[in-house]
Short mmCIF file of N, CA and C and ligand atoms in Angstrom, two decimals:
data_model
loop_
_atom_site.label_atom_id
_atom_site.label_comp_id
_atom_site.label_asym_id
_atom_site.label_seq_id
_atom_site.Cartn_x
_atom_site.Cartn_y
_atom_site.Cartn_z
N MET A 13 -20.18 -17.21 11.11
CA MET A 13 -19.18 -16.31 10.53
C MET A 13 -18.38 -15.60 11.64
N LEU A 14 -19.13 -15.00 12.59
CA LEU A 14 -18.44 -14.24 13.63
C LEU A 14 -17.57 -15.14 14.49
N ALA A 15 -18.12 -16.28 14.84
CA ALA A 15 -17.39 -17.17 15.74
C ALA A 15 -16.36 -18.01 15.00
N ASP A 16 -16.49 -18.08 13.69
CA ASP A 16 -15.54 -18.87 12.91
C ASP A 16 -14.15 -18.27 12.98
N ARG A 17 -13.17 -19.14 12.86
CA ARG A 17 -11.81 -18.63 12.76
C ARG A 17 -11.47 -18.49 11.28
N ILE A 18 -10.92 -17.34 10.95
CA ILE A 18 -10.63 -17.03 9.56
C ILE A 18 -9.12 -17.12 9.37
N GLY A 19 -8.71 -17.94 8.40
CA GLY A 19 -7.29 -18.09 8.13
C GLY A 19 -6.72 -16.85 7.46
N ILE A 20 -5.41 -16.71 7.54
CA ILE A 20 -4.77 -15.52 6.96
C ILE A 20 -5.02 -15.39 5.45
N PRO A 21 -4.94 -16.48 4.67
CA PRO A 21 -5.21 -16.32 3.24
C PRO A 21 -6.61 -15.76 2.98
N GLN A 22 -7.58 -16.27 3.71
CA GLN A 22 -8.95 -15.80 3.53
C GLN A 22 -9.08 -14.34 3.99
N LEU A 23 -8.37 -14.00 5.07
CA LEU A 23 -8.39 -12.62 5.55
C LEU A 23 -7.85 -11.67 4.48
N ARG A 24 -6.77 -12.11 3.83
CA ARG A 24 -6.18 -11.26 2.78
C ARG A 24 -7.18 -11.05 1.64
N GLU A 25 -7.90 -12.13 1.30
CA GLU A 25 -8.93 -12.00 0.25
C GLU A 25 -10.01 -11.03 0.68
N MET A 26 -10.47 -11.19 1.91
CA MET A 26 -11.54 -10.31 2.39
C MET A 26 -11.08 -8.86 2.41
N ALA A 27 -9.82 -8.67 2.81
CA ALA A 27 -9.27 -7.31 2.84
C ALA A 27 -9.16 -6.75 1.42
N GLY A 28 -8.73 -7.62 0.50
CA GLY A 28 -8.60 -7.19 -0.90
C GLY A 28 -9.93 -6.77 -1.49
N ARG A 29 -10.98 -7.45 -1.07
CA ARG A 29 -12.33 -7.12 -1.58
C ARG A 29 -13.00 -6.03 -0.74
N SER A 30 -12.29 -5.51 0.25
CA SER A 30 -12.87 -4.53 1.19
C SER A 30 -14.19 -5.05 1.75
N GLU A 31 -14.16 -6.31 2.17
CA GLU A 31 -15.40 -6.94 2.63
C GLU A 31 -15.89 -6.32 3.94
N ARG A 32 -17.19 -6.17 4.00
CA ARG A 32 -17.82 -5.58 5.18
C ARG A 32 -18.75 -6.62 5.80
N VAL A 33 -18.62 -6.80 7.07
CA VAL A 33 -19.47 -7.76 7.79
C VAL A 33 -20.28 -6.99 8.82
N VAL A 34 -21.59 -7.07 8.71
CA VAL A 34 -22.46 -6.42 9.70
C VAL A 34 -23.32 -7.52 10.32
N ALA A 35 -23.31 -7.58 11.63
CA ALA A 35 -24.06 -8.65 12.28
C ALA A 35 -24.53 -8.19 13.65
N ASP A 36 -25.71 -8.64 14.01
CA ASP A 36 -26.18 -8.52 15.39
C ASP A 36 -25.88 -9.85 16.06
N ILE A 37 -25.21 -9.76 17.17
CA ILE A 37 -24.80 -11.01 17.81
C ILE A 37 -25.39 -11.07 19.22
N GLU A 38 -25.91 -12.23 19.56
CA GLU A 38 -26.43 -12.41 20.92
C GLU A 38 -25.27 -12.53 21.88
N LEU A 39 -25.48 -11.96 23.04
CA LEU A 39 -24.38 -11.93 24.02
C LEU A 39 -23.97 -13.33 24.46
N SER A 40 -24.92 -14.26 24.39
CA SER A 40 -24.59 -15.64 24.79
C SER A 40 -23.54 -16.24 23.86
N GLU A 41 -23.37 -15.67 22.68
CA GLU A 41 -22.37 -16.19 21.75
C GLU A 41 -20.98 -15.65 22.04
N LEU A 42 -20.91 -14.64 22.90
CA LEU A 42 -19.61 -14.08 23.29
C LEU A 42 -19.35 -14.53 24.73
N GLN A 43 -18.79 -15.72 24.88
CA GLN A 43 -18.78 -16.38 26.19
C GLN A 43 -18.12 -15.55 27.27
N ARG A 44 -16.99 -14.93 26.94
CA ARG A 44 -16.27 -14.20 27.99
C ARG A 44 -17.06 -12.97 28.45
N ILE A 45 -17.84 -12.39 27.55
CA ILE A 45 -18.69 -11.27 27.93
C ILE A 45 -19.91 -11.80 28.69
N ALA A 46 -20.48 -12.87 28.19
CA ALA A 46 -21.67 -13.45 28.83
C ALA A 46 -21.41 -13.77 30.30
N ASP A 47 -20.17 -14.17 30.61
CA ASP A 47 -19.83 -14.51 31.99
C ASP A 47 -19.96 -13.32 32.94
N LEU A 48 -19.88 -12.11 32.40
CA LEU A 48 -19.90 -10.90 33.25
C LEU A 48 -21.30 -10.35 33.48
N LEU A 49 -22.27 -10.87 32.75
CA LEU A 49 -23.55 -10.18 32.69
C LEU A 49 -24.41 -10.45 33.90
N SER A 50 -25.28 -9.49 34.17
CA SER A 50 -26.21 -9.62 35.27
C SER A 50 -27.16 -10.78 35.03
N ARG A 51 -27.45 -11.51 36.08
CA ARG A 51 -28.39 -12.63 35.93
C ARG A 51 -29.82 -12.12 35.74
N GLU A 52 -30.04 -10.84 36.08
CA GLU A 52 -31.39 -10.29 35.90
C GLU A 52 -31.74 -10.14 34.43
N SER A 53 -30.81 -10.40 33.55
CA SER A 53 -30.98 -10.03 32.14
C SER A 53 -31.10 -11.24 31.23
N ALA A 54 -31.56 -12.33 31.75
CA ALA A 54 -31.56 -13.57 30.98
C ALA A 54 -32.64 -13.62 29.90
N ASP A 55 -33.24 -12.47 29.59
CA ASP A 55 -34.32 -12.49 28.59
C ASP A 55 -33.80 -12.54 27.16
N GLY A 56 -32.50 -12.42 26.97
CA GLY A 56 -31.94 -12.57 25.63
C GLY A 56 -32.22 -11.41 24.69
N SER A 57 -32.71 -10.29 25.21
CA SER A 57 -33.04 -9.17 24.33
C SER A 57 -31.82 -8.28 24.05
N TYR A 58 -30.74 -8.54 24.74
CA TYR A 58 -29.55 -7.72 24.55
C TYR A 58 -28.70 -8.28 23.42
N ARG A 59 -28.26 -7.39 22.56
CA ARG A 59 -27.40 -7.80 21.45
C ARG A 59 -26.34 -6.74 21.23
N LEU A 60 -25.29 -7.15 20.58
CA LEU A 60 -24.30 -6.17 20.12
C LEU A 60 -24.31 -6.16 18.60
N ARG A 61 -24.27 -4.98 18.04
CA ARG A 61 -24.15 -4.85 16.59
C ARG A 61 -22.68 -4.66 16.25
N ILE A 62 -22.22 -5.48 15.35
CA ILE A 62 -20.82 -5.43 14.94
C ILE A 62 -20.76 -5.03 13.48
N GLU A 63 -20.07 -3.96 13.20
CA GLU A 63 -19.85 -3.53 11.81
C GLU A 63 -18.35 -3.58 11.57
N ALA A 64 -17.95 -4.58 10.80
CA ALA A 64 -16.53 -4.83 10.59
C ALA A 64 -16.17 -4.55 9.13
N GLN A 65 -15.19 -3.74 8.95
CA GLN A 65 -14.72 -3.41 7.61
C GLN A 65 -13.29 -3.90 7.45
N PHE A 66 -13.10 -4.88 6.56
CA PHE A 66 -11.74 -5.35 6.29
C PHE A 66 -11.15 -4.51 5.17
N ALA A 67 -9.86 -4.29 5.25
CA ALA A 67 -9.23 -3.42 4.25
C ALA A 67 -7.78 -3.82 4.05
N ASP A 68 -7.29 -3.56 2.85
CA ASP A 68 -5.89 -3.73 2.53
C ASP A 68 -5.36 -2.38 2.07
N HIS A 69 -4.57 -1.75 2.92
CA HIS A 69 -4.04 -0.44 2.57
C HIS A 69 -2.58 -0.54 2.11
N GLY A 70 -2.23 -1.72 1.61
CA GLY A 70 -0.91 -1.90 1.04
C GLY A 70 0.22 -1.89 2.05
N ARG A 71 -0.09 -2.14 3.30
CA ARG A 71 0.96 -2.14 4.32
C ARG A 71 1.50 -3.56 4.56
N GLY A 72 0.93 -4.52 3.86
CA GLY A 72 1.46 -5.87 3.97
C GLY A 72 0.66 -6.77 4.89
N TYR A 73 -0.32 -6.21 5.57
CA TYR A 73 -1.16 -7.03 6.43
C TYR A 73 -2.61 -6.56 6.29
N PRO A 74 -3.55 -7.48 6.48
CA PRO A 74 -4.97 -7.08 6.46
C PRO A 74 -5.28 -6.19 7.65
N GLU A 75 -6.15 -5.25 7.42
CA GLU A 75 -6.57 -4.35 8.49
C GLU A 75 -8.07 -4.50 8.72
N LEU A 76 -8.45 -4.24 9.94
CA LEU A 76 -9.86 -4.32 10.30
C LEU A 76 -10.25 -3.04 11.02
N GLU A 77 -11.30 -2.43 10.55
CA GLU A 77 -11.90 -1.31 11.28
C GLU A 77 -13.26 -1.79 11.74
N CYS A 78 -13.53 -1.59 13.01
CA CYS A 78 -14.74 -2.19 13.56
C CYS A 78 -15.47 -1.21 14.47
N HIS A 79 -16.77 -1.21 14.34
CA HIS A 79 -17.61 -0.44 15.25
C HIS A 79 -18.53 -1.42 15.98
N VAL A 80 -18.57 -1.31 17.28
CA VAL A 80 -19.43 -2.18 18.09
C VAL A 80 -20.38 -1.30 18.88
N SER A 81 -21.66 -1.60 18.81
CA SER A 81 -22.63 -0.79 19.54
C SER A 81 -23.69 -1.70 20.17
N GLY A 82 -24.33 -1.18 21.19
CA GLY A 82 -25.38 -1.94 21.87
C GLY A 82 -25.31 -1.69 23.35
N ARG A 83 -25.94 -2.58 24.08
CA ARG A 83 -25.98 -2.43 25.54
C ARG A 83 -25.61 -3.75 26.20
N LEU A 84 -24.95 -3.62 27.32
CA LEU A 84 -24.65 -4.81 28.13
C LEU A 84 -25.39 -4.69 29.45
N PRO A 85 -26.08 -5.74 29.87
CA PRO A 85 -26.71 -5.72 31.19
C PRO A 85 -25.69 -6.14 32.25
N LEU A 86 -25.20 -5.17 33.00
CA LEU A 86 -24.20 -5.46 34.04
C LEU A 86 -24.83 -5.29 35.41
N ASP A 87 -24.12 -5.72 36.44
CA ASP A 87 -24.51 -5.44 37.83
C ASP A 87 -23.78 -4.19 38.27
N CYS A 88 -24.54 -3.18 38.67
CA CYS A 88 -23.93 -1.98 39.24
C CYS A 88 -23.14 -2.40 40.48
N GLN A 89 -21.89 -1.96 40.56
CA GLN A 89 -21.04 -2.38 41.69
C GLN A 89 -21.28 -1.52 42.93
N ARG A 90 -22.18 -0.54 42.82
CA ARG A 90 -22.54 0.24 44.00
C ARG A 90 -23.82 -0.32 44.63
N CYS A 91 -24.83 -0.60 43.79
CA CYS A 91 -26.11 -1.02 44.36
C CYS A 91 -26.49 -2.46 43.96
N LEU A 92 -25.71 -3.08 43.08
CA LEU A 92 -25.96 -4.44 42.59
C LEU A 92 -27.22 -4.55 41.75
N GLY A 93 -27.85 -3.42 41.44
CA GLY A 93 -29.00 -3.42 40.55
C GLY A 93 -28.55 -3.52 39.11
N LEU A 94 -29.53 -3.71 38.25
CA LEU A 94 -29.24 -3.83 36.83
C LEU A 94 -28.72 -2.51 36.28
N LEU A 95 -27.66 -2.58 35.54
CA LEU A 95 -27.04 -1.41 34.93
C LEU A 95 -26.94 -1.65 33.43
N ASP A 96 -27.68 -0.86 32.66
CA ASP A 96 -27.60 -0.94 31.20
C ASP A 96 -26.36 -0.18 30.76
N TRP A 97 -25.36 -0.90 30.36
CA TRP A 97 -24.08 -0.26 30.01
C TRP A 97 -24.03 -0.06 28.50
N ASN A 98 -23.88 1.18 28.11
CA ASN A 98 -23.87 1.51 26.69
C ASN A 98 -22.50 1.20 26.07
N ILE A 99 -22.54 0.51 24.95
CA ILE A 99 -21.31 0.23 24.22
C ILE A 99 -21.36 0.98 22.89
N ASP A 100 -20.36 1.78 22.66
CA ASP A 100 -20.26 2.52 21.40
C ASP A 100 -18.77 2.69 21.15
N LEU A 101 -18.22 1.77 20.41
CA LEU A 101 -16.78 1.54 20.46
C LEU A 101 -16.24 1.38 19.04
N ASP A 102 -15.18 2.10 18.75
CA ASP A 102 -14.48 1.92 17.48
C ASP A 102 -13.09 1.38 17.76
N PHE A 103 -12.67 0.43 16.96
CA PHE A 103 -11.27 0.01 17.08
C PHE A 103 -10.74 -0.39 15.71
N ARG A 104 -9.44 -0.39 15.64
CA ARG A 104 -8.76 -0.64 14.38
C ARG A 104 -7.62 -1.60 14.66
N LEU A 105 -7.56 -2.65 13.91
CA LEU A 105 -6.57 -3.69 14.18
C LEU A 105 -5.78 -4.03 12.92
N ALA A 106 -4.50 -4.21 13.09
CA ALA A 106 -3.70 -4.86 12.06
C ALA A 106 -3.65 -6.34 12.42
N ILE A 107 -3.84 -7.19 11.44
CA ILE A 107 -3.85 -8.63 11.71
C ILE A 107 -2.60 -9.23 11.09
N VAL A 108 -1.70 -9.67 11.94
CA VAL A 108 -0.42 -10.17 11.45
C VAL A 108 -0.30 -11.66 11.76
N GLN A 109 0.73 -12.27 11.16
CA GLN A 109 0.86 -13.72 11.28
C GLN A 109 1.85 -14.16 12.32
N SER A 110 2.71 -13.26 12.76
CA SER A 110 3.76 -13.68 13.69
C SER A 110 4.17 -12.51 14.56
N ASP A 111 4.82 -12.85 15.68
CA ASP A 111 5.33 -11.79 16.55
C ASP A 111 6.35 -10.93 15.82
N ALA A 112 7.15 -11.56 14.94
CA ALA A 112 8.16 -10.80 14.19
C ALA A 112 7.48 -9.74 13.33
N GLU A 113 6.34 -10.13 12.77
CA GLU A 113 5.64 -9.19 11.88
C GLU A 113 5.04 -8.01 12.66
N LEU A 114 4.87 -8.21 13.96
CA LEU A 114 4.33 -7.12 14.79
C LEU A 114 5.19 -5.87 14.68
N ASP A 115 6.52 -6.07 14.53
CA ASP A 115 7.43 -4.93 14.48
C ASP A 115 7.18 -4.05 13.27
N THR A 116 6.54 -4.61 12.23
CA THR A 116 6.32 -3.82 11.02
C THR A 116 5.06 -2.97 11.14
N VAL A 117 4.30 -3.16 12.21
CA VAL A 117 3.05 -2.43 12.36
C VAL A 117 3.34 -1.07 12.99
N THR A 118 2.83 -0.03 12.37
CA THR A 118 3.10 1.31 12.89
C THR A 118 2.35 1.52 14.20
N ASP A 119 2.81 2.49 14.94
CA ASP A 119 2.26 2.75 16.27
C ASP A 119 0.78 3.13 16.24
N ARG A 120 0.31 3.56 15.08
CA ARG A 120 -1.08 4.01 15.02
C ARG A 120 -2.06 2.85 15.20
N PHE A 121 -1.57 1.65 15.05
CA PHE A 121 -2.46 0.48 15.08
C PHE A 121 -2.26 -0.34 16.34
N ASP A 122 -3.34 -0.90 16.81
CA ASP A 122 -3.23 -2.07 17.64
C ASP A 122 -3.07 -3.24 16.68
N ALA A 123 -2.40 -4.25 17.14
CA ALA A 123 -2.21 -5.40 16.27
C ALA A 123 -2.60 -6.66 17.01
N ILE A 124 -3.04 -7.63 16.24
CA ILE A 124 -3.37 -8.93 16.81
C ILE A 124 -2.67 -9.98 15.98
N VAL A 125 -2.12 -10.96 16.64
CA VAL A 125 -1.44 -12.03 15.92
C VAL A 125 -2.44 -13.17 15.71
N ALA A 126 -2.68 -13.49 14.45
CA ALA A 126 -3.54 -14.63 14.14
C ALA A 126 -2.67 -15.88 14.19
N ASP A 127 -3.02 -16.80 15.08
CA ASP A 127 -2.20 -18.00 15.20
C ASP A 127 -2.55 -18.97 14.08
N GLU A 128 -2.06 -20.21 14.20
CA GLU A 128 -2.29 -21.18 13.11
C GLU A 128 -3.77 -21.48 12.91
N HIS A 129 -4.58 -21.18 13.94
CA HIS A 129 -6.02 -21.40 13.81
C HIS A 129 -6.73 -20.22 13.17
N GLY A 130 -6.00 -19.15 12.92
CA GLY A 130 -6.61 -18.00 12.26
C GLY A 130 -7.12 -16.95 13.22
N PHE A 131 -7.91 -16.08 12.69
CA PHE A 131 -8.40 -14.90 13.40
C PHE A 131 -9.88 -15.08 13.70
N SER A 132 -10.29 -14.71 14.90
CA SER A 132 -11.71 -14.79 15.25
C SER A 132 -12.23 -13.38 15.52
N LEU A 133 -13.20 -12.97 14.73
CA LEU A 133 -13.79 -11.64 14.91
C LEU A 133 -14.48 -11.56 16.27
N ALA A 134 -15.15 -12.64 16.66
CA ALA A 134 -15.83 -12.65 17.96
C ALA A 134 -14.83 -12.47 19.10
N ASP A 135 -13.66 -13.10 18.99
CA ASP A 135 -12.63 -12.94 20.03
C ASP A 135 -12.11 -11.51 20.06
N ALA A 136 -11.86 -10.96 18.87
CA ALA A 136 -11.33 -9.59 18.81
C ALA A 136 -12.32 -8.60 19.41
N VAL A 137 -13.59 -8.78 19.07
CA VAL A 137 -14.63 -7.91 19.61
C VAL A 137 -14.71 -8.08 21.13
N SER A 138 -14.65 -9.32 21.60
CA SER A 138 -14.70 -9.57 23.05
C SER A 138 -13.54 -8.87 23.75
N ASP A 139 -12.34 -8.98 23.19
CA ASP A 139 -11.17 -8.32 23.79
C ASP A 139 -11.40 -6.82 23.92
N GLU A 140 -11.88 -6.22 22.85
CA GLU A 140 -12.02 -4.76 22.84
C GLU A 140 -13.13 -4.32 23.80
N VAL A 141 -14.25 -5.04 23.78
CA VAL A 141 -15.36 -4.67 24.67
C VAL A 141 -14.94 -4.84 26.13
N LEU A 142 -14.29 -5.96 26.45
CA LEU A 142 -13.87 -6.18 27.83
C LEU A 142 -12.85 -5.13 28.25
N GLY A 143 -11.97 -4.76 27.33
CA GLY A 143 -10.96 -3.76 27.64
C GLY A 143 -11.55 -2.37 27.85
N SER A 144 -12.74 -2.15 27.32
CA SER A 144 -13.36 -0.82 27.43
C SER A 144 -14.15 -0.68 28.73
N LEU A 145 -14.39 -1.78 29.42
CA LEU A 145 -15.23 -1.71 30.62
C LEU A 145 -14.40 -1.27 31.83
N PRO A 146 -14.97 -0.44 32.69
CA PRO A 146 -14.27 -0.10 33.93
C PRO A 146 -14.23 -1.32 34.85
N LEU A 147 -13.30 -1.31 35.80
CA LEU A 147 -13.19 -2.43 36.73
C LEU A 147 -14.47 -2.59 37.55
N ALA A 148 -15.06 -1.46 37.92
CA ALA A 148 -16.27 -1.50 38.75
C ALA A 148 -17.32 -0.56 38.16
N PRO A 149 -18.07 -1.04 37.19
CA PRO A 149 -19.09 -0.18 36.60
C PRO A 149 -20.19 0.16 37.60
N VAL A 150 -20.58 1.43 37.63
CA VAL A 150 -21.66 1.86 38.53
C VAL A 150 -22.59 2.78 37.75
N HIS A 151 -23.81 2.95 38.24
CA HIS A 151 -24.72 3.91 37.65
C HIS A 151 -24.06 5.29 37.65
N ALA A 152 -24.14 5.99 36.53
CA ALA A 152 -23.50 7.30 36.44
C ALA A 152 -24.10 8.26 37.46
N ASP A 153 -25.40 8.17 37.68
CA ASP A 153 -26.09 9.01 38.66
C ASP A 153 -26.37 8.14 39.88
N SER A 154 -25.75 8.46 41.00
CA SER A 154 -25.88 7.57 42.17
C SER A 154 -27.32 7.51 42.68
N ASN A 155 -28.15 8.53 42.33
CA ASN A 155 -29.57 8.45 42.72
C ASN A 155 -30.26 7.26 42.06
N ARG A 156 -29.76 6.89 40.88
CA ARG A 156 -30.34 5.75 40.18
C ARG A 156 -30.16 4.47 40.99
N CYS A 157 -29.10 4.40 41.72
CA CYS A 157 -28.82 3.20 42.49
C CYS A 157 -29.96 2.91 43.46
N VAL A 158 -30.46 3.96 44.11
CA VAL A 158 -31.52 3.76 45.08
C VAL A 158 -32.81 3.38 44.38
N THR A 159 -33.14 4.07 43.30
CA THR A 159 -34.43 3.83 42.66
C THR A 159 -34.43 2.53 41.87
N ASP A 160 -33.26 2.04 41.48
CA ASP A 160 -33.24 0.86 40.63
C ASP A 160 -33.41 -0.43 41.39
N SER A 161 -33.26 -0.40 42.67
CA SER A 161 -33.28 -1.66 43.39
C SER A 161 -34.01 -1.52 44.72
N GLU A 162 -35.18 -2.10 44.78
CA GLU A 162 -35.95 -2.05 46.03
C GLU A 162 -35.17 -2.71 47.16
N TYR A 163 -34.50 -3.76 46.84
CA TYR A 163 -33.75 -4.50 47.84
C TYR A 163 -32.69 -3.61 48.48
N ILE A 164 -31.96 -2.92 47.62
CA ILE A 164 -30.90 -2.06 48.12
C ILE A 164 -31.48 -0.86 48.85
N ARG A 165 -32.63 -0.37 48.39
CA ARG A 165 -33.24 0.77 49.08
C ARG A 165 -33.51 0.39 50.54
N ALA A 166 -34.07 -0.79 50.70
CA ALA A 166 -34.36 -1.26 52.05
C ALA A 166 -33.06 -1.39 52.85
N LYS A 167 -32.03 -1.85 52.21
CA LYS A 167 -30.77 -2.07 52.88
C LYS A 167 -30.13 -0.75 53.30
N LEU A 168 -30.24 0.25 52.41
CA LEU A 168 -29.64 1.56 52.72
C LEU A 168 -30.33 2.19 53.92
N VAL A 169 -31.64 2.01 54.03
CA VAL A 169 -32.37 2.57 55.17
C VAL A 169 -31.92 1.87 56.45
N ALA A 170 -31.74 0.56 56.35
CA ALA A 170 -31.37 -0.22 57.53
C ALA A 170 -29.95 0.09 58.00
N THR A 171 -29.05 0.35 57.06
CA THR A 171 -27.65 0.60 57.43
C THR A 171 -27.18 1.85 56.71
N PRO A 172 -27.32 3.01 57.36
CA PRO A 172 -26.88 4.26 56.74
C PRO A 172 -25.42 4.18 56.32
N ALA A 173 -25.09 4.90 55.25
CA ALA A 173 -23.76 4.78 54.65
C ALA A 173 -22.65 5.08 55.65
N GLU A 174 -22.88 6.06 56.58
CA GLU A 174 -21.78 6.45 57.47
C GLU A 174 -21.42 5.33 58.45
N HIS A 175 -22.27 4.33 58.57
CA HIS A 175 -21.96 3.22 59.47
C HIS A 175 -21.24 2.08 58.77
N GLU A 176 -20.99 2.26 57.48
CA GLU A 176 -20.39 1.16 56.73
C GLU A 176 -19.04 0.71 57.28
N PRO A 177 -18.15 1.65 57.66
CA PRO A 177 -16.85 1.18 58.17
C PRO A 177 -17.01 0.25 59.36
N GLU A 178 -17.95 0.56 60.27
CA GLU A 178 -18.18 -0.33 61.41
C GLU A 178 -18.65 -1.70 60.95
N GLN A 179 -19.55 -1.66 59.92
CA GLN A 179 -20.05 -2.93 59.39
C GLN A 179 -18.89 -3.76 58.85
N VAL A 180 -17.98 -3.07 58.17
CA VAL A 180 -16.86 -3.79 57.57
C VAL A 180 -15.97 -4.38 58.65
N ASN A 181 -15.79 -3.61 59.75
CA ASN A 181 -14.86 -4.06 60.78
C ASN A 181 -15.44 -5.10 61.71
N ARG A 182 -16.74 -5.22 61.70
CA ARG A 182 -17.38 -6.05 62.70
C ARG A 182 -16.89 -7.51 62.72
N PRO A 183 -16.63 -8.12 61.54
CA PRO A 183 -16.15 -9.51 61.59
C PRO A 183 -14.92 -9.68 62.46
N PHE A 184 -14.03 -8.66 62.49
CA PHE A 184 -12.83 -8.77 63.32
C PHE A 184 -13.20 -8.68 64.80
N ALA A 185 -14.20 -7.80 65.09
CA ALA A 185 -14.65 -7.70 66.48
C ALA A 185 -15.23 -9.04 66.92
N ASP A 186 -16.02 -9.65 66.02
CA ASP A 186 -16.60 -10.95 66.35
C ASP A 186 -15.51 -11.99 66.58
N LEU A 187 -14.49 -11.88 65.73
CA LEU A 187 -13.39 -12.83 65.85
C LEU A 187 -12.72 -12.69 67.22
N ASP A 188 -12.55 -11.40 67.60
CA ASP A 188 -11.94 -11.11 68.89
C ASP A 188 -12.74 -11.77 70.02
N VAL A 189 -14.06 -11.62 69.93
CA VAL A 189 -14.92 -12.22 70.95
C VAL A 189 -14.77 -13.74 70.94
N LEU A 190 -14.73 -14.29 69.75
CA LEU A 190 -14.60 -15.75 69.63
C LEU A 190 -13.30 -16.23 70.25
N VAL A 191 -12.22 -15.45 69.98
CA VAL A 191 -10.92 -15.83 70.53
C VAL A 191 -10.98 -15.81 72.06
N LYS A 192 -11.60 -14.74 72.58
CA LYS A 192 -11.71 -14.63 74.05
C LYS A 192 -12.51 -15.80 74.62
N GLN A 193 -13.63 -16.09 73.90
CA GLN A 193 -14.47 -17.19 74.37
C GLN A 193 -13.68 -18.50 74.33
N GLY A 194 -12.90 -18.64 73.25
CA GLY A 194 -12.10 -19.85 73.10
C GLY A 194 -11.12 -19.99 74.25
N LYS A 195 -10.50 -18.82 74.60
CA LYS A 195 -9.53 -18.83 75.71
C LYS A 195 -10.22 -19.23 77.02
N GLN A 196 -11.42 -18.63 77.21
CA GLN A 196 -12.15 -18.94 78.44
C GLN A 196 -12.49 -20.42 78.49
N ALA A 197 -12.92 -20.92 77.29
CA ALA A 197 -13.27 -22.34 77.24
C ALA A 197 -12.05 -23.19 77.59
N GLY A 198 -10.89 -22.76 77.03
CA GLY A 198 -9.66 -23.49 77.30
C GLY A 198 -9.32 -23.44 78.78
N ASP A 199 -9.50 -22.21 79.38
CA ASP A 199 -9.21 -22.06 80.81
C ASP A 199 -10.07 -23.01 81.63
N THR A 200 -11.38 -23.06 81.18
CA THR A 200 -12.30 -23.90 81.94
C THR A 200 -11.88 -25.36 81.86
N ASP A 201 -11.46 -25.75 80.61
CA ASP A 201 -11.07 -27.14 80.44
C ASP A 201 -9.87 -27.49 81.31
N SER A 202 -8.94 -26.52 81.42
CA SER A 202 -7.70 -26.85 82.12
C SER A 202 -7.90 -26.85 83.65
N ASN A 203 -9.02 -26.21 84.07
CA ASN A 203 -9.23 -26.18 85.53
C ASN A 203 -9.75 -27.50 86.07
ZN1 ZN B 311 -26.30 1.46 41.02
#
């Protein structure tokens, strides 16, 4: 049901009946989200709950109100440890058939154009969830970063944070040395 594409006529029927769809979906079924997830989380225990309410409020297009909740196992971009990212998201969509029809949708709505293949609830949910994520999710409390990852704890001790800029620049220093060595090698060859 979630992954199925729903045609506009069927959407109108569902909206007319005020149909409600509640489902727990495994993250592996949401491919674009699954691609982002931490590899530490392959136990399959993570799910998203989707509560979708279709409605027809007489505006000429089916409407969808949706609540998505659950957790995503992400990689913290500060410590690379597992980050349980809480999802608690409401969105409201007008589902239209053409770009021209988009103009009839009031500003209060986001709108999605259902193409000839219809509308996919899984796609719409994926769009909204991905749009809600920060570019670089990190543990809200930076102390968690140290405690969550033994590997990183060891790394932090080995390379204190204030030395990071030098660490970052070092490849260029190495390159400089390589260039000099290359020149010397060239000099030797030409002699
Ligand atoms: Zn972290």
